[in-house]
PDB file of C-alpha atoms in Angstrom:
ATOM      1  CA  MET L   7      66.773  69.355  28.027  1.00  0.00           C
ATOM      2  CA  LEU L   8      69.777  67.176  28.897  1.00  0.00           C
ATOM      3  CA  LYS L   9      72.835  69.042  30.094  1.00  0.00           C
ATOM      4  CA  THR L  10      75.943  68.316  28.050  1.00  0.00           C
ATOM      5  CA  ILE L  11      78.068  65.842  29.969  1.00  0.00           C
ATOM      6  CA  GLY L  12      81.682  64.873  29.545  1.00  0.00           C
ATOM      7  CA  ALA L  13      84.776  66.603  28.304  1.00  0.00           C
ATOM      8  CA  LYS L  14      86.758  66.792  25.087  1.00  0.00           C
ATOM      9  CA  VAL L  15      90.136  65.839  26.613  1.00  0.00           C
ATOM     10  CA  TRP L  16      90.823  62.856  28.897  1.00  0.00           C
ATOM     11  CA  ALA L  17      94.069  61.429  30.286  1.00  0.00           C
ATOM     12  CA  ILE L  18      94.810  57.916  31.536  1.00  0.00           C
ATOM     13  CA  PRO L  19      98.322  57.711  32.980  1.00  0.00           C
ATOM     14  CA  GLY L  20      98.403  54.117  34.292  1.00  0.00           C
ATOM     15  CA  GLY L  21      98.208  51.791  31.309  1.00  0.00           C
ATOM     16  CA  HIS L  22      99.877  48.382  31.399  1.00  0.00           C
ATOM     17  CA  MET L  23      98.654  45.225  29.687  1.00  0.00           C
ATOM     18  CA  PRO L  24      99.947  42.071  31.395  1.00  0.00           C
ATOM     19  CA  LEU L  25     102.039  39.757  29.264  1.00  0.00           C
ATOM     20  CA  LEU L  26     100.350  36.562  30.461  1.00  0.00           C
ATOM     21  CA  SER L  27      96.737  35.431  30.370  1.00  0.00           C
ATOM     22  CA  SER L  28      94.924  32.377  31.657  1.00  0.00           C
ATOM     23  CA  GLY L  29      91.679  30.918  30.395  1.00  0.00           C
ATOM     24  CA  ALA L  30      89.948  30.968  27.054  1.00  0.00           C
ATOM     25  CA  GLU L  31      90.820  33.627  24.489  1.00  0.00           C
ATOM     26  CA  PRO L  32      89.630  36.205  23.672  1.00  0.00           C
ATOM     27  CA  ARG L  33      87.216  36.292  26.632  1.00  0.00           C
ATOM     28  CA  ASP L  34      89.891  35.776  29.278  1.00  0.00           C
ATOM     29  CA  THR L  35      92.762  37.657  27.649  1.00  0.00           C
ATOM     30  CA  SER L  36      94.495  40.120  29.988  1.00  0.00           C
ATOM     31  CA  ARG L  37      93.693  43.587  28.738  1.00  0.00           C
ATOM     32  CA  ASP L  38      93.179  47.280  29.263  1.00  0.00           C
ATOM     33  CA  GLU L  39      89.897  48.611  27.926  1.00  0.00           C
ATOM     34  CA  LEU L  40      88.446  52.005  27.120  1.00  0.00           C
ATOM     35  CA  CYS L  41      84.717  52.624  27.542  1.00  0.00           C
ATOM     36  CA  VAL L  42      83.402  55.816  25.941  1.00  0.00           C
ATOM     37  CA  LEU L  43      79.917  57.244  26.484  1.00  0.00           C
ATOM     38  CA  ASN L  44      78.646  59.718  23.920  1.00  0.00           C
ATOM     39  CA  ALA L  45      75.373  61.037  25.359  1.00  0.00           C
ATOM     40  CA  GLY L  46      75.274  63.858  22.811  1.00  0.00           C
ATOM     41  CA  HIS L  47      73.259  64.136  19.614  1.00  0.00           C
ATOM     42  CA  LEU L  48      76.283  64.172  17.286  1.00  0.00           C
ATOM     43  CA  ASP L  49      78.803  61.431  16.514  1.00  0.00           C
ATOM     44  CA  ALA L  50      82.070  61.938  18.394  1.00  0.00           C
ATOM     45  CA  HIS L  51      85.403  61.460  16.638  1.00  0.00           C
ATOM     46  CA  LEU L  52      88.281  60.694  18.992  1.00  0.00           C
ATOM     47  CA  GLN L  53      92.041  60.657  18.566  1.00  0.00           C
ATOM     48  CA  LEU L  54      94.054  58.501  20.973  1.00  0.00           C
ATOM     49  CA  THR L  55      97.760  59.150  21.481  1.00  0.00           C
ATOM     50  CA  ILE L  56      99.849  56.623  23.403  1.00  0.00           C
ATOM     51  CA  TYR L  57     102.807  57.818  25.526  1.00  0.00           C
ATOM     52  CA  TYR L  58     105.686  55.631  26.751  1.00  0.00           C
ATOM     53  CA  GLU L  59     108.510  55.959  29.276  1.00  0.00           C
ATOM     54  CA  ASP L  60     111.334  55.399  26.832  1.00  0.00           C
ATOM     55  CA  HIS L  61     110.267  56.462  23.342  1.00  0.00           C
ATOM     56  CA  GLU L  62     108.179  58.954  21.403  1.00  0.00           C
ATOM     57  CA  PRO L  63     104.359  58.971  21.501  1.00  0.00           C
ATOM     58  CA  VAL L  64     102.450  56.890  18.954  1.00  0.00           C
ATOM     59  CA  GLY L  65      99.216  57.911  17.281  1.00  0.00           C
ATOM     60  CA  PRO L  66      96.773  59.064  16.472  1.00  0.00           C
ATOM     61  CA  TYR L  67      94.494  56.062  16.766  1.00  0.00           C
ATOM     62  CA  PRO L  68      91.129  57.263  15.387  1.00  0.00           C
ATOM     63  CA  LEU L  69      87.933  56.139  17.076  1.00  0.00           C
ATOM     64  CA  LYS L  70      84.290  56.993  16.364  1.00  0.00           C
ATOM     65  CA  VAL L  71      81.503  56.782  18.920  1.00  0.00           C
ATOM     66  CA  ALA L  72      78.011  57.195  17.497  1.00  0.00           C
ATOM     67  CA  ALA L  73      75.607  59.726  18.999  1.00  0.00           C
ATOM     68  CA  GLN L  74      73.827  58.527  22.141  1.00  0.00           C
ATOM     69  CA  ARG L  75      75.882  55.323  22.235  1.00  0.00           C
ATOM     70  CA  VAL L  76      78.613  53.660  24.241  1.00  0.00           C
ATOM     71  CA  ARG L  77      81.683  51.955  22.779  1.00  0.00           C
ATOM     72  CA  HIS L  78      84.160  49.554  24.362  1.00  0.00           C
ATOM     73  CA  VAL L  79      87.626  49.225  22.848  1.00  0.00           C
ATOM     74  CA  ARG L  80      90.405  46.916  23.990  1.00  0.00           C
ATOM     75  CA  PHE L  81      93.818  48.535  23.862  1.00  0.00           C
ATOM     76  CA  ASN L  82      95.064  45.098  22.733  1.00  0.00           C
ATOM     77  CA  ASP L  83      93.056  45.654  19.520  1.00  0.00           C
ATOM     78  CA  LEU L  84      94.687  48.992  18.637  1.00  0.00           C
ATOM     79  CA  ILE L  85      97.084  48.077  15.848  1.00  0.00           C
ATOM     80  CA  ASP L  86      97.185  51.038  13.453  1.00  0.00           C
ATOM     81  CA  PRO L  87      99.518  52.924  13.380  1.00  0.00           C
ATOM     82  CA  GLN L  88     101.271  50.455  15.745  1.00  0.00           C
ATOM     83  CA  ALA L  89     100.212  47.613  18.054  1.00  0.00           C
ATOM     84  CA  LEU L  90     100.673  48.354  21.741  1.00  0.00           C
ATOM     85  CA  PRO L  91     103.332  46.164  23.345  1.00  0.00           C
ATOM     86  CA  LEU L  92     102.389  43.921  26.258  1.00  0.00           C
ATOM     87  CA  ASP L  93     104.060  44.286  29.662  1.00  0.00           C
ATOM     88  CA  THR L  94     105.008  47.908  28.898  1.00  0.00           C
ATOM     89  CA  PRO L  95     103.835  50.929  30.918  1.00  0.00           C
ATOM     90  CA  TYR L  96     101.977  53.520  28.873  1.00  0.00           C
ATOM     91  CA  ALA L  97      99.582  56.453  29.139  1.00  0.00           C
ATOM     92  CA  VAL L  98      96.878  57.559  26.756  1.00  0.00           C
ATOM     93  CA  LEU L  99      95.524  60.993  25.868  1.00  0.00           C
ATOM     94  CA  VAL L 100      91.996  60.975  24.417  1.00  0.00           C
ATOM     95  CA  VAL L 101      90.900  64.049  22.458  1.00  0.00           C
ATOM     96  CA  ALA L 102      87.322  64.235  21.134  1.00  0.00           C
ATOM     97  CA  ASP L 103      85.563  66.754  18.916  1.00  0.00           C
ATOM     98  CA  HIS L 104      82.445  66.598  21.150  1.00  0.00           C
ATOM     99  CA  PRO L 105      82.166  65.981  24.912  1.00  0.00           C
ATOM    100  CA  VAL L 106      82.291  62.320  25.970  1.00  0.00           C
ATOM    101  CA  VAL L 107      82.789  60.393  29.215  1.00  0.00           C
ATOM    102  CA  VAL L 108      85.782  58.028  29.374  1.00  0.00           C
ATOM    103  CA  GLN L 109      86.221  55.053  31.689  1.00  0.00           C
ATOM    104  CA  PHE L 110      89.329  52.867  31.934  1.00  0.00           C
ATOM    105  CA  THR L 111      89.271  49.175  32.915  1.00  0.00           C
ATOM    106  CA  ARG L 112      92.057  46.650  33.420  1.00  0.00           C
ATOM    107  CA  ARG L 113      91.435  42.920  33.484  1.00  0.00           C
ATOM    108  CA  ASP L 114      94.436  40.944  34.679  1.00  0.00           C
ATOM    109  CA  THR L 115      94.063  37.209  34.062  1.00  0.00           C
ATOM    110  CA  SER L 116      97.757  36.400  34.423  1.00  0.00           C
ATOM    111  CA  GLN L 117      96.876  34.255  37.444  1.00  0.00           C
ATOM    112  CA  ALA L 118      93.957  31.922  38.051  1.00  0.00           C
ATOM    113  CA  ALA L 119      92.522  34.463  40.520  1.00  0.00           C
ATOM    114  CA  ASN L 120      91.500  37.222  38.089  1.00  0.00           C
ATOM    115  CA  ALA L 121      91.703  40.891  38.998  1.00  0.00           C
ATOM    116  CA  ILE L 122      89.699  43.771  37.562  1.00  0.00           C
ATOM    117  CA  ALA L 123      90.036  47.501  38.194  1.00  0.00           C
ATOM    118  CA  THR L 124      87.965  50.351  36.786  1.00  0.00           C
ATOM    119  CA  THR L 125      88.226  54.124  37.083  1.00  0.00           C
ATOM    120  CA  LEU L 126      87.115  57.261  35.297  1.00  0.00           C
ATOM    121  CA  ALA L 127      89.844  58.882  33.273  1.00  0.00           C
ATOM    122  CA  TYR L 128      91.014  62.374  34.250  1.00  0.00           C
ATOM    123  CA  PRO L 129      89.057  65.050  32.331  1.00  0.00           C
ATOM    124  CA  GLY L 130      91.312  67.801  31.026  1.00  0.00           C
TER     125      GLY L 130
END
């Protein structure tokens, strides 16, 4: 029997999507990305809330991850209830109805020498 892995609450405090990109779009667009693993046997329904330095939080952004699947979502693609602004610091709180594992990735293509960074989110 597989032990339940993950948590229901995750925090990512260091969001920031660069304003500029180089290379072909959408492949080389600068972006922040969320990767969610749902190793459980039930679909997971997530609510993302975005926090900013200078105004009220925005959300929820609903997200579904099927049972025993992984899902990648670009923060650039979150548009409802509001598109995330580029070149603006933000944080995200992820709340799920079943345990999941959350990874955060940034791809910065603002210069010809691309940079990528990945980390696990903080489980609450």
